[in-house]
mmCIF file of C-alpha atoms and ligand atoms in Angstrom:
data_model
loop_
_atom_site.group_PDB
_atom_site.id
_atom_site.type_symbol
_atom_site.label_atom_id
_atom_site.label_comp_id
_atom_site.label_asym_id
_atom_site.label_seq_id
_atom_site.Cartn_x
_atom_site.Cartn_y
_atom_site.Cartn_z
ATOM 1 C CA MET X 1 6.140 1.657 -0.316
ATOM 2 C CA ARG X 2 7.661 2.545 -4.067
ATOM 3 C CA GLY X 3 6.047 1.175 -7.021
ATOM 4 C CA SER X 4 2.624 0.924 -5.498
ATOM 5 C CA THR X 5 -0.159 2.830 -7.139
ATOM 6 C CA LYS X 6 -3.509 3.673 -4.935
ATOM 7 C CA LEU X 7 -6.535 1.548 -5.579
ATOM 8 C CA PHE X 8 -8.556 3.098 -3.361
ATOM 9 C CA ARG X 9 -10.151 4.665 0.187
ATOM 10 C CA ILE X 10 -11.530 2.673 3.086
ATOM 11 C CA PHE X 11 -12.248 3.900 6.809
ATOM 12 C CA GLY X 12 -9.379 6.600 5.695
ATOM 13 C CA ILE X 13 -6.850 3.812 5.088
ATOM 14 C CA ASP X 14 -5.067 4.427 1.188
ATOM 15 C CA ILE X 15 -5.254 0.789 -0.159
ATOM 16 C CA LYS X 16 -2.435 0.622 -2.457
ATOM 17 C CA LEU X 17 -1.642 -2.117 -4.586
ATOM 18 C CA HIS X 18 2.946 -2.838 -5.158
ATOM 19 C CA PHE X 19 3.619 -4.218 -8.421
ATOM 20 C CA THR X 20 5.084 -7.284 -7.635
ATOM 21 C CA TRP X 21 1.404 -8.209 -6.869
ATOM 22 C CA TRP X 22 0.782 -8.700 -10.203
ATOM 23 C CA PHE X 23 3.636 -11.560 -10.719
ATOM 24 C CA VAL X 24 1.714 -13.063 -7.712
ATOM 25 C CA PHE X 25 -1.692 -13.004 -9.603
ATOM 26 C CA ALA X 26 -0.895 -14.135 -12.931
ATOM 27 C CA LEU X 27 1.110 -17.042 -11.447
ATOM 28 C CA LEU X 28 -1.393 -18.332 -9.301
ATOM 29 C CA ALA X 29 -4.091 -18.277 -11.763
ATOM 30 C CA TRP X 30 -2.084 -19.827 -13.827
ATOM 31 C CA SER X 31 -1.554 -22.615 -11.423
ATOM 32 C CA LEU X 32 -4.845 -22.678 -10.047
ATOM 33 C CA SER X 33 -6.326 -23.265 -13.554
ATOM 34 C CA ALA X 34 -3.614 -24.988 -14.692
ATOM 35 C CA SER X 35 -2.892 -28.015 -11.988
ATOM 36 C CA PHE X 36 -5.141 -27.318 -8.750
ATOM 37 C CA PHE X 37 -8.921 -27.133 -9.887
ATOM 38 C CA PRO X 38 -8.226 -30.117 -12.601
ATOM 39 C CA GLU X 39 -6.893 -32.164 -10.201
ATOM 40 C CA PHE X 40 -9.693 -31.192 -7.734
ATOM 41 C CA PHE X 41 -12.639 -31.161 -9.658
ATOM 42 C CA PRO X 42 -11.606 -32.966 -13.188
ATOM 43 C CA ASP X 43 -13.515 -33.300 -16.302
ATOM 44 C CA LEU X 44 -14.665 -29.477 -16.237
ATOM 45 C CA SER X 45 -13.973 -26.933 -19.137
ATOM 46 C CA LYS X 46 -11.020 -24.964 -19.490
ATOM 47 C CA GLU X 47 -13.249 -22.139 -19.597
ATOM 48 C CA MET X 48 -14.474 -22.529 -16.311
ATOM 49 C CA TYR X 49 -10.944 -23.807 -15.260
ATOM 50 C CA TRP X 50 -9.333 -19.919 -15.811
ATOM 51 C CA SER X 51 -12.498 -18.611 -14.531
ATOM 52 C CA MET X 52 -12.317 -20.584 -11.063
ATOM 53 C CA GLY X 53 -8.755 -19.595 -10.814
ATOM 54 C CA ILE X 54 -9.015 -15.888 -12.010
ATOM 55 C CA THR X 55 -11.941 -15.613 -9.001
ATOM 56 C CA ALA X 56 -10.095 -18.012 -6.391
ATOM 57 C CA SER X 57 -7.086 -15.658 -6.871
ATOM 58 C CA LEU X 58 -8.856 -11.871 -7.108
ATOM 59 C CA LEU X 59 -10.644 -13.333 -3.759
ATOM 60 C CA LEU X 60 -7.515 -14.540 -1.889
ATOM 61 C CA PHE X 61 -6.355 -10.792 -2.673
ATOM 62 C CA VAL X 62 -9.652 -9.902 -0.735
ATOM 63 C CA SER X 63 -9.072 -12.040 1.785
ATOM 64 C CA VAL X 64 -5.653 -11.097 2.211
ATOM 65 C CA LEU X 65 -6.750 -7.445 2.549
ATOM 66 C CA LEU X 66 -9.456 -8.221 5.686
ATOM 67 C CA HIS X 67 -6.612 -9.668 7.065
ATOM 68 C CA GLU X 68 -4.595 -6.666 7.089
ATOM 69 C CA LEU X 69 -7.743 -4.378 7.537
ATOM 70 C CA SER X 70 -8.430 -6.428 10.662
ATOM 71 C CA HIS X 71 -5.058 -5.124 12.080
ATOM 72 C CA SER X 72 -5.315 -1.995 11.286
ATOM 73 C CA LEU X 73 -8.690 -1.783 12.583
ATOM 74 C CA VAL X 74 -7.523 -2.419 15.939
ATOM 75 C CA ALA X 75 -5.012 0.096 15.510
ATOM 76 C CA LYS X 76 -7.758 2.818 14.810
ATOM 77 C CA ALA X 77 -9.621 2.096 17.909
ATOM 78 C CA LYS X 78 -6.569 2.316 20.016
ATOM 79 C CA ARG X 79 -5.868 5.683 18.306
ATOM 80 C CA ILE X 80 -2.802 4.163 16.357
ATOM 81 C CA LYS X 81 -2.388 5.727 13.619
ATOM 82 C CA VAL X 82 -2.936 3.860 10.009
ATOM 83 C CA GLU X 83 -1.852 5.544 6.366
ATOM 84 C CA SER X 84 -1.954 2.973 3.929
ATOM 85 C CA ILE X 85 -1.992 -0.698 3.217
ATOM 86 C CA THR X 86 0.034 -1.911 0.478
ATOM 87 C CA LEU X 87 -0.491 -5.467 -0.970
ATOM 88 C CA PHE X 88 2.514 -6.911 -2.207
ATOM 89 C CA PHE X 89 3.828 -10.125 -3.535
ATOM 90 C CA PHE X 90 3.872 -11.617 0.063
ATOM 91 C CA GLY X 91 0.830 -10.955 1.201
ATOM 92 C CA GLY X 92 0.375 -7.058 2.716
ATOM 93 C CA VAL X 93 2.418 -4.735 4.729
ATOM 94 C CA ALA X 94 -0.052 -2.111 6.918
ATOM 95 C CA GLY X 95 2.059 1.546 7.077
ATOM 96 C CA ILE X 96 1.213 1.675 10.797
ATOM 97 C CA THR X 97 3.196 4.037 12.350
ATOM 98 C CA ARG X 98 3.889 1.882 15.777
ATOM 99 C CA GLU X 99 5.348 4.427 18.404
ATOM 100 C CA ASP X 100 5.508 4.184 21.826
ATOM 101 C CA MET X 101 2.743 1.300 21.744
ATOM 102 C CA LYS X 102 1.464 -0.509 24.544
ATOM 103 C CA PRO X 103 2.156 -3.703 24.724
ATOM 104 C CA SER X 104 -1.378 -4.903 25.434
ATOM 105 C CA SER X 105 -2.401 -2.926 22.191
ATOM 106 C CA GLU X 106 0.309 -4.512 20.697
ATOM 107 C CA PHE X 107 -0.746 -7.252 21.253
ATOM 108 C CA GLN X 108 -4.114 -7.189 20.570
ATOM 109 C CA MET X 109 -3.321 -5.854 16.802
ATOM 110 C CA ALA X 110 -1.345 -8.621 16.342
ATOM 111 C CA ILE X 111 -4.122 -11.477 16.801
ATOM 112 C CA ALA X 112 -6.711 -9.631 15.179
ATOM 113 C CA GLY X 113 -5.234 -11.089 12.352
ATOM 114 C CA PRO X 114 -5.377 -14.733 12.107
ATOM 115 C CA ILE X 115 -8.484 -14.218 14.147
ATOM 116 C CA PHE X 116 -10.316 -12.741 11.653
ATOM 117 C CA SER X 117 -8.234 -15.125 8.824
ATOM 118 C CA LEU X 118 -9.787 -18.104 10.774
ATOM 119 C CA LEU X 119 -13.431 -16.780 10.786
ATOM 120 C CA LEU X 120 -13.151 -16.316 6.794
ATOM 121 C CA ALA X 121 -11.857 -19.915 6.690
ATOM 122 C CA GLY X 122 -14.977 -20.853 8.720
ATOM 123 C CA VAL X 123 -17.366 -18.718 6.520
ATOM 124 C CA PHE X 124 -15.586 -20.438 3.212
ATOM 125 C CA TYR X 125 -15.942 -24.263 4.489
ATOM 126 C CA LEU X 126 -19.515 -23.360 5.510
ATOM 127 C CA VAL X 127 -20.253 -22.429 2.141
ATOM 128 C CA ASN X 128 -17.995 -25.250 0.358
ATOM 129 C CA GLN X 129 -19.962 -27.691 2.717
ATOM 130 C CA ASN X 130 -23.555 -26.287 1.224
ATOM 131 C CA GLY X 131 -23.634 -28.199 -2.333
ATOM 132 C CA PHE X 132 -24.114 -24.559 -4.062
ATOM 133 C CA SER X 133 -22.465 -24.984 -7.977
ATOM 134 C CA VAL X 134 -19.312 -26.745 -8.727
ATOM 135 C CA PHE X 135 -18.003 -23.291 -9.018
ATOM 136 C CA ILE X 136 -18.429 -22.110 -5.830
ATOM 137 C CA THR X 137 -17.898 -25.591 -4.327
ATOM 138 C CA ALA X 138 -14.674 -25.371 -6.110
ATOM 139 C CA ILE X 139 -13.311 -21.721 -5.216
ATOM 140 C CA SER X 140 -14.913 -22.263 -1.283
ATOM 141 C CA PHE X 141 -12.963 -25.145 -1.104
ATOM 142 C CA TYR X 142 -9.416 -23.550 -2.071
ATOM 143 C CA LEU X 143 -9.697 -20.429 0.058
ATOM 144 C CA TYR X 144 -10.922 -22.375 3.215
ATOM 145 C CA GLN X 145 -7.499 -23.811 2.850
ATOM 146 C CA LEU X 146 -5.555 -20.617 1.834
ATOM 147 C CA ASN X 147 -7.450 -18.757 4.865
ATOM 148 C CA LEU X 148 -6.619 -21.013 7.164
ATOM 149 C CA ILE X 149 -3.124 -21.682 6.219
ATOM 150 C CA LEU X 150 -2.612 -17.729 6.049
ATOM 151 C CA ALA X 151 -3.985 -18.094 9.964
ATOM 152 C CA VAL X 152 -2.064 -21.105 11.224
ATOM 153 C CA PHE X 153 1.406 -19.720 9.579
ATOM 154 C CA ASN X 154 0.989 -15.896 10.763
ATOM 155 C CA SER X 155 0.536 -17.475 14.305
ATOM 156 C CA ILE X 156 3.873 -18.827 14.313
ATOM 157 C CA PRO X 157 5.609 -17.051 17.012
ATOM 158 C CA ALA X 158 8.441 -15.763 14.630
ATOM 159 C CA PHE X 159 8.825 -11.856 14.079
ATOM 160 C CA PRO X 160 7.707 -10.752 12.169
ATOM 161 C CA LEU X 161 5.053 -12.772 11.712
ATOM 162 C CA ASP X 162 2.172 -11.754 13.899
ATOM 163 C CA GLY X 163 2.485 -14.583 16.068
ATOM 164 C CA GLY X 164 5.956 -13.314 16.470
ATOM 165 C CA ARG X 165 4.416 -9.768 17.513
ATOM 166 C CA ALA X 166 2.399 -10.980 19.931
ATOM 167 C CA PHE X 167 5.067 -13.061 21.341
ATOM 168 C CA ARG X 168 7.049 -9.506 21.608
ATOM 169 C CA ALA X 169 4.046 -7.728 23.329
ATOM 170 C CA ILE X 170 4.112 -9.883 25.825
ATOM 171 C CA LEU X 171 7.942 -9.730 26.442
ATOM 172 C CA TYR X 172 7.347 -6.749 26.361
ATOM 173 C CA TRP X 173 5.017 -6.588 29.261
ATOM 174 C CA TYR X 174 6.934 -8.724 31.391
ATOM 175 C CA PHE X 175 10.456 -7.298 30.844
ATOM 176 C CA LYS X 176 9.279 -3.558 30.400
ATOM 177 C CA ASP X 177 11.999 -3.163 27.647
ATOM 178 C CA LEU X 178 11.530 -3.044 24.093
ATOM 179 C CA ARG X 179 14.946 -3.547 22.915
ATOM 180 C CA LYS X 180 15.153 -6.916 24.843
ATOM 181 C CA ALA X 181 12.024 -7.757 24.087
ATOM 182 C CA THR X 182 12.567 -7.376 19.997
ATOM 183 C CA LYS X 183 15.745 -9.043 20.204
ATOM 184 C CA ILE X 184 14.124 -12.533 22.011
ATOM 185 C CA ALA X 185 11.381 -11.956 19.157
ATOM 186 C CA VAL X 186 13.830 -11.594 16.405
ATOM 187 C CA SER X 187 16.354 -14.445 17.142
ATOM 188 C CA ILE X 188 13.527 -16.499 17.022
ATOM 189 C CA GLY X 189 12.302 -15.186 14.014
ATOM 190 C CA LYS X 190 15.710 -15.635 12.602
ATOM 191 C CA PHE X 191 15.437 -18.804 13.121
ATOM 192 C CA PHE X 192 12.488 -19.799 11.851
ATOM 193 C CA ALA X 193 13.724 -17.910 8.665
ATOM 194 C CA GLY X 194 16.724 -20.060 8.688
ATOM 195 C CA PHE X 195 14.303 -23.152 8.937
ATOM 196 C CA LEU X 196 12.115 -22.021 5.824
ATOM 197 C CA ILE X 197 15.243 -21.395 3.842
ATOM 198 C CA VAL X 198 16.722 -24.876 4.455
ATOM 199 C CA LEU X 199 13.572 -26.646 4.062
ATOM 200 C CA GLY X 200 13.170 -24.588 0.687
ATOM 201 C CA VAL X 201 16.743 -25.865 0.006
ATOM 202 C CA ILE X 202 16.100 -29.646 0.757
ATOM 203 C CA GLY X 203 12.660 -29.181 -1.616
ATOM 204 C CA LEU X 204 14.605 -27.582 -4.036
ATOM 205 C CA PHE X 205 17.335 -30.456 -4.635
ATOM 206 C CA ASN X 206 13.883 -32.633 -4.211
ATOM 207 C CA GLY X 207 12.950 -31.225 -7.888
ATOM 208 C CA ILE X 208 9.958 -29.496 -5.157
ATOM 209 C CA GLY X 209 9.421 -26.174 -7.472
ATOM 210 C CA ALA X 210 7.440 -25.067 -4.038
ATOM 211 C CA GLY X 211 11.114 -24.770 -2.478
ATOM 212 C CA LEU X 212 12.165 -21.693 -4.185
ATOM 213 C CA TRP X 213 9.302 -20.059 -2.902
ATOM 214 C CA PHE X 214 10.411 -21.061 0.754
ATOM 215 C CA VAL X 215 13.748 -19.749 -0.276
ATOM 216 C CA PHE X 216 12.479 -16.409 -0.400
ATOM 217 C CA LEU X 217 9.955 -16.131 2.082
ATOM 218 C CA GLY X 218 12.691 -16.860 4.653
ATOM 219 C CA GLY X 219 14.968 -14.654 2.922
ATOM 220 C CA PHE X 220 12.317 -11.319 3.042
ATOM 221 C CA LEU X 221 11.095 -12.692 6.906
ATOM 222 C CA PHE X 222 15.202 -12.997 7.961
ATOM 223 C CA PHE X 223 15.485 -9.356 6.316
ATOM 224 C CA ILE X 224 12.356 -7.685 8.102
ATOM 225 C CA ALA X 225 13.360 -8.876 11.344
ATOM 226 C CA GLY X 226 17.443 -7.567 11.390
ATOM 227 C CA ALA X 227 15.951 -4.191 10.128
ATOM 228 C CA SER X 228 13.166 -3.792 13.249
ATOM 229 C CA TYR X 229 15.568 -4.963 15.569
ATOM 230 C CA GLU X 230 18.001 -2.175 14.464
ATOM 231 C CA GLN X 231 15.243 0.724 14.416
ATOM 232 C CA VAL X 232 13.807 -0.670 17.980
ATOM 233 C CA ALA X 233 17.449 0.059 18.844
ATOM 234 C CA MET X 234 18.416 2.847 17.057
ATOM 235 C CA ARG X 235 15.399 4.583 18.145
ATOM 236 C CA GLU X 236 16.132 4.038 22.063
ATOM 237 C CA VAL X 237 19.345 5.536 21.722
ATOM 238 C CA LEU X 238 18.253 8.945 19.105
ATOM 239 C CA ALA X 239 15.285 9.244 22.219
ATOM 240 C CA ASP X 240 17.815 9.729 24.768
ATOM 241 C CA ILE X 241 19.502 12.310 23.250
ATOM 242 C CA ARG X 242 18.169 16.023 22.939
ATOM 243 C CA VAL X 243 18.384 18.022 19.961
ATOM 244 C CA LYS X 244 20.178 20.617 22.017
ATOM 245 C CA GLU X 245 23.194 18.204 21.884
ATOM 246 C CA LEU X 246 23.568 18.373 18.476
ATOM 247 C CA LEU X 247 22.837 21.604 17.979
ATOM 248 C CA LYS X 248 24.806 23.991 15.965
ATOM 249 C CA LYS X 249 24.572 27.532 17.153
ATOM 250 C CA LYS X 250 27.587 28.853 14.562
ATOM 251 C CA TYR X 251 26.782 29.634 10.802
ATOM 252 C CA ALA X 252 26.750 31.548 7.957
ATOM 253 C CA LYS X 253 24.437 34.114 8.073
ATOM 254 C CA LEU X 254 23.581 35.348 4.466
ATOM 255 C CA SER X 255 21.630 38.090 2.524
ATOM 256 C CA PRO X 256 18.665 37.118 0.611
ATOM 257 C CA SER X 257 19.756 39.648 -2.022
ATOM 258 C CA MET X 258 23.109 38.398 -2.327
ATOM 259 C CA LYS X 259 23.740 37.061 -6.019
ATOM 260 C CA PHE X 260 24.340 32.851 -6.575
ATOM 261 C CA VAL X 261 27.445 33.392 -8.027
ATOM 262 C CA ASP X 262 28.929 35.582 -5.270
ATOM 263 C CA PHE X 263 27.957 32.817 -2.474
ATOM 264 C CA VAL X 264 29.709 30.430 -4.518
ATOM 265 C CA LYS X 265 32.955 32.036 -4.624
ATOM 266 C CA LYS X 266 32.758 32.438 -0.805
ATOM 267 C CA TYR X 267 31.903 29.230 0.254
ATOM 268 C CA ALA X 268 33.498 26.678 -2.708
ATOM 269 C CA ASN X 269 36.969 26.777 -0.599
ATOM 270 C CA LYS X 270 35.179 26.688 3.453
ATOM 271 C CA ASP X 271 33.995 24.019 4.910
ATOM 272 C CA GLU X 272 30.285 25.255 5.466
ATOM 273 C CA GLU X 273 27.343 23.397 5.668
ATOM 274 C CA VAL X 274 24.504 25.056 6.869
ATOM 275 C CA PHE X 275 23.370 28.644 5.938
ATOM 276 C CA ILE X 276 20.688 30.971 7.030
ATOM 277 C CA VAL X 277 19.730 33.673 4.766
ATOM 278 C CA LYS X 278 18.254 36.158 6.733
ATOM 279 C CA GLY X 279 16.737 39.864 5.917
ATOM 280 C CA LYS X 280 14.059 42.039 4.951
ATOM 281 C CA GLY X 281 11.466 39.682 6.881
ATOM 282 C CA PHE X 282 12.451 36.485 5.138
ATOM 283 C CA VAL X 283 14.270 33.790 6.637
ATOM 284 C CA GLY X 284 15.138 30.600 5.239
ATOM 285 C CA ILE X 285 17.858 27.853 5.063
ATOM 286 C CA ILE X 286 19.862 26.716 1.818
ATOM 287 C CA ASP X 287 20.015 22.832 1.566
ATOM 288 C CA LEU X 288 23.012 22.348 -0.983
ATOM 289 C CA LYS X 289 21.499 18.399 -2.140
ATOM 290 C CA GLN X 290 17.873 20.184 -3.229
ATOM 291 C CA ILE X 291 19.773 22.673 -5.653
ATOM 292 C CA ASN X 292 20.170 21.389 -8.927
ATOM 293 C CA LYS X 293 23.387 21.898 -11.258
ATOM 294 C CA MET X 294 23.008 25.564 -13.404
ATOM 295 C CA PRO X 295 24.974 27.310 -15.770
ATOM 296 C CA VAL X 296 27.028 29.916 -14.384
ATOM 297 C CA LYS X 297 24.739 32.489 -16.372
ATOM 298 C CA MET X 298 21.756 31.480 -14.531
ATOM 299 C CA GLN X 299 24.090 31.760 -11.331
ATOM 300 C CA GLU X 300 24.647 35.627 -11.937
ATOM 301 C CA MET X 301 21.112 35.789 -11.983
ATOM 302 C CA ILE X 302 19.785 33.881 -9.349
ATOM 303 C CA LYS X 303 20.060 35.811 -6.074
ATOM 304 C CA LEU X 304 19.695 33.617 -2.627
ATOM 305 C CA LYS X 305 16.314 34.486 -1.916
ATOM 306 C CA GLN X 306 14.569 32.042 -4.353
ATOM 307 C CA VAL X 307 16.683 29.283 -3.755
ATOM 308 C CA SER X 308 16.357 29.227 0.173
ATOM 309 C CA ILE X 309 13.492 27.834 1.366
ATOM 310 C CA PRO X 310 11.624 30.099 3.308
ATOM 311 C CA LEU X 311 11.346 28.488 7.287
ATOM 312 C CA HIS X 312 7.580 28.450 7.655
ATOM 313 C CA GLN X 313 7.578 25.521 4.929
ATOM 314 C CA ILE X 314 9.689 23.715 6.878
ATOM 315 C CA LYS X 315 8.921 21.193 9.871
ATOM 316 C CA THR X 316 11.292 22.845 12.361
ATOM 317 C CA LEU X 317 12.638 21.536 15.794
ATOM 318 C CA GLY X 318 11.763 22.631 19.585
ATOM 319 C CA SER X 319 14.857 22.504 21.479
ATOM 320 C CA LYS X 320 13.223 19.918 23.582
ATOM 321 C CA ASP X 321 12.909 17.472 21.086
ATOM 322 C CA SER X 322 14.726 14.711 20.741
ATOM 323 C CA ALA X 323 17.134 13.184 18.132
ATOM 324 C CA TYR X 324 14.895 10.471 17.316
ATOM 325 C CA THR X 325 12.445 13.441 16.079
ATOM 326 C CA ALA X 326 14.854 15.019 14.439
ATOM 327 C CA PHE X 327 15.578 11.928 12.420
ATOM 328 C CA ARG X 328 12.425 11.444 11.472
ATOM 329 C CA LYS X 329 11.516 14.887 10.346
ATOM 330 C CA PHE X 330 14.667 14.459 8.362
ATOM 331 C CA ALA X 331 13.146 11.318 6.579
ATOM 332 C CA GLU X 332 9.866 12.955 5.912
ATOM 333 C CA THR X 333 11.337 16.518 4.697
ATOM 334 C CA GLY X 334 13.767 14.646 2.399
ATOM 335 C CA LEU X 335 16.169 17.942 3.738
ATOM 336 C CA GLU X 336 19.893 17.470 5.252
ATOM 337 C CA ILE X 337 19.348 20.122 7.926
ATOM 338 C CA LEU X 338 16.686 21.334 9.889
ATOM 339 C CA PRO X 339 16.353 24.699 12.432
ATOM 340 C CA VAL X 340 15.694 24.378 15.703
ATOM 341 C CA MET X 341 13.539 27.048 16.901
ATOM 342 C CA ASP X 342 12.553 29.104 20.464
ATOM 343 C CA GLY X 343 9.117 30.541 19.818
ATOM 344 C CA LYS X 344 10.064 32.633 16.695
ATOM 345 C CA LYS X 345 13.796 32.769 17.503
ATOM 346 C CA VAL X 346 16.091 30.024 15.803
ATOM 347 C CA LEU X 347 18.598 28.902 18.314
ATOM 348 C CA GLY X 348 20.116 27.383 15.501
ATOM 349 C CA VAL X 349 20.105 24.328 13.598
ATOM 350 C CA VAL X 350 21.045 20.848 13.680
ATOM 351 C CA SER X 351 22.234 18.552 10.797
ATOM 352 C CA LYS X 352 21.313 15.088 9.484
ATOM 353 C CA LYS X 353 25.192 14.494 9.037
ATOM 354 C CA SER X 354 25.165 15.228 13.081
ATOM 355 C CA VAL X 355 22.851 12.629 13.825
ATOM 356 C CA MET X 356 24.010 10.034 12.229
ATOM 357 C CA HIS X 357 27.286 11.041 13.469
ATOM 358 C CA ARG X 358 26.237 10.286 16.730
ATOM 359 C CA LEU X 359 24.576 7.746 16.275
ATOM 360 C CA VAL X 360 27.646 5.833 14.509
ATOM 361 C CA TRP X 361 29.510 7.093 17.989
ATOM 362 C CA GLU X 362 26.648 5.594 20.319
ATOM 363 C CA PHE X 363 26.484 2.228 18.651
ATOM 364 C CA LYS X 364 30.106 2.036 18.702
ATOM 365 C CA PHE X 365 31.047 3.414 21.894
ATOM 366 C CA GLY X 366 28.467 4.136 23.503
ATOM 367 C CA LYS X 367 26.222 2.427 26.460
ATOM 368 C CA LEU X 368 24.290 0.608 23.989
ATOM 369 C CA GLY X 369 25.168 -2.478 25.365
ATOM 370 C CA LYS X 370 23.652 -1.486 28.633
ATOM 371 C CA VAL X 371 21.122 1.083 28.072
ATOM 372 C CA LYS X 372 18.993 2.056 30.994
ATOM 373 C CA LYS X 373 15.889 0.344 31.328
ATOM 374 C CA ARG X 374 13.272 2.968 29.944
ATOM 375 C CA LYS X 375 10.516 2.490 31.692
ATOM 376 C CA HIS X 376 7.122 1.903 29.414
ATOM 377 C CA LYS X 377 5.072 4.495 30.780
ATOM 378 C CA GLN X 378 1.104 3.240 31.570
ATOM 379 C CA LYS X 379 -0.834 6.045 31.204
HETATM 380 ZN ZN1 ZN T 401 -1.493 -10.388 9.545
#
């Protein structure tokens, strides 16, 4: 996620903090010290309320982190790659590559978070009941409630909440159709998100400031739910298309020693997008989007070899790869074209444009509405 800074690394997972988190932290620490703690634990000093507010906010952050970490550790146990956990405005997100996940794995992964939050709520409750100092009692009072809320709210079967993910896993297991399962889970998720927004608006009209929070949260969940469905639908469509179908075998083959200025003269008026630079033991591609504007004087000095990307530095595609693999590699590399190789031989190239073009056509005129059921392979 953009705007995140890495805090530390644990179990091989990067823990990152999104800048929006600071606003929430400040707001939370302030509201806890100014109203929550003075209300429930009156007649204490201002400094005491502030130290309670800050400590409780930090521990809430740790609670959310542990919740996310519990998802991630189950994922890791299932050999699913977890790259990072980012803590932001509305809690946390784990950067988990969820491709071809078995329903049982997704189910276990989803319920791990709420279960852990419930356990944490229990621990804080026990601490609260033990009559330690007022400081510990106050903080644990707040944290057992918040962790309980985290556990209950996340268990609601509204995608993309944990409960909704678990529910989708059950539907996926039942229908053996990820797209259908996602569609049902997402409609419930959107309904719930709409409900939150309506609730928030009603609250705002009645002068309850927290209503705004509900509106934001509802909007956010609605957006994520919709995007998740599109992603699943897109993945299914692209997974059925072979890179071979999109292969462009005709492309401009250029010499590495060609001057850039000559290249511009030759191709400025031609409808050519793909350029392979080959010769004298060098093979590379030119991605026009990667080349910055340069003055004519420089263009006269620079040779094509200097502006092309050597093939060995590129994640190439195999002819048996799917368009979804290509799509992912475009996103990873930021390139607009990728060579398709058969061993060391260049078969041709696939452009991002052609993948997107095909996707638009599939969505408009393809068999998307009745995509053949892709049976889930149980290993
Ligand atoms: Zn969760």
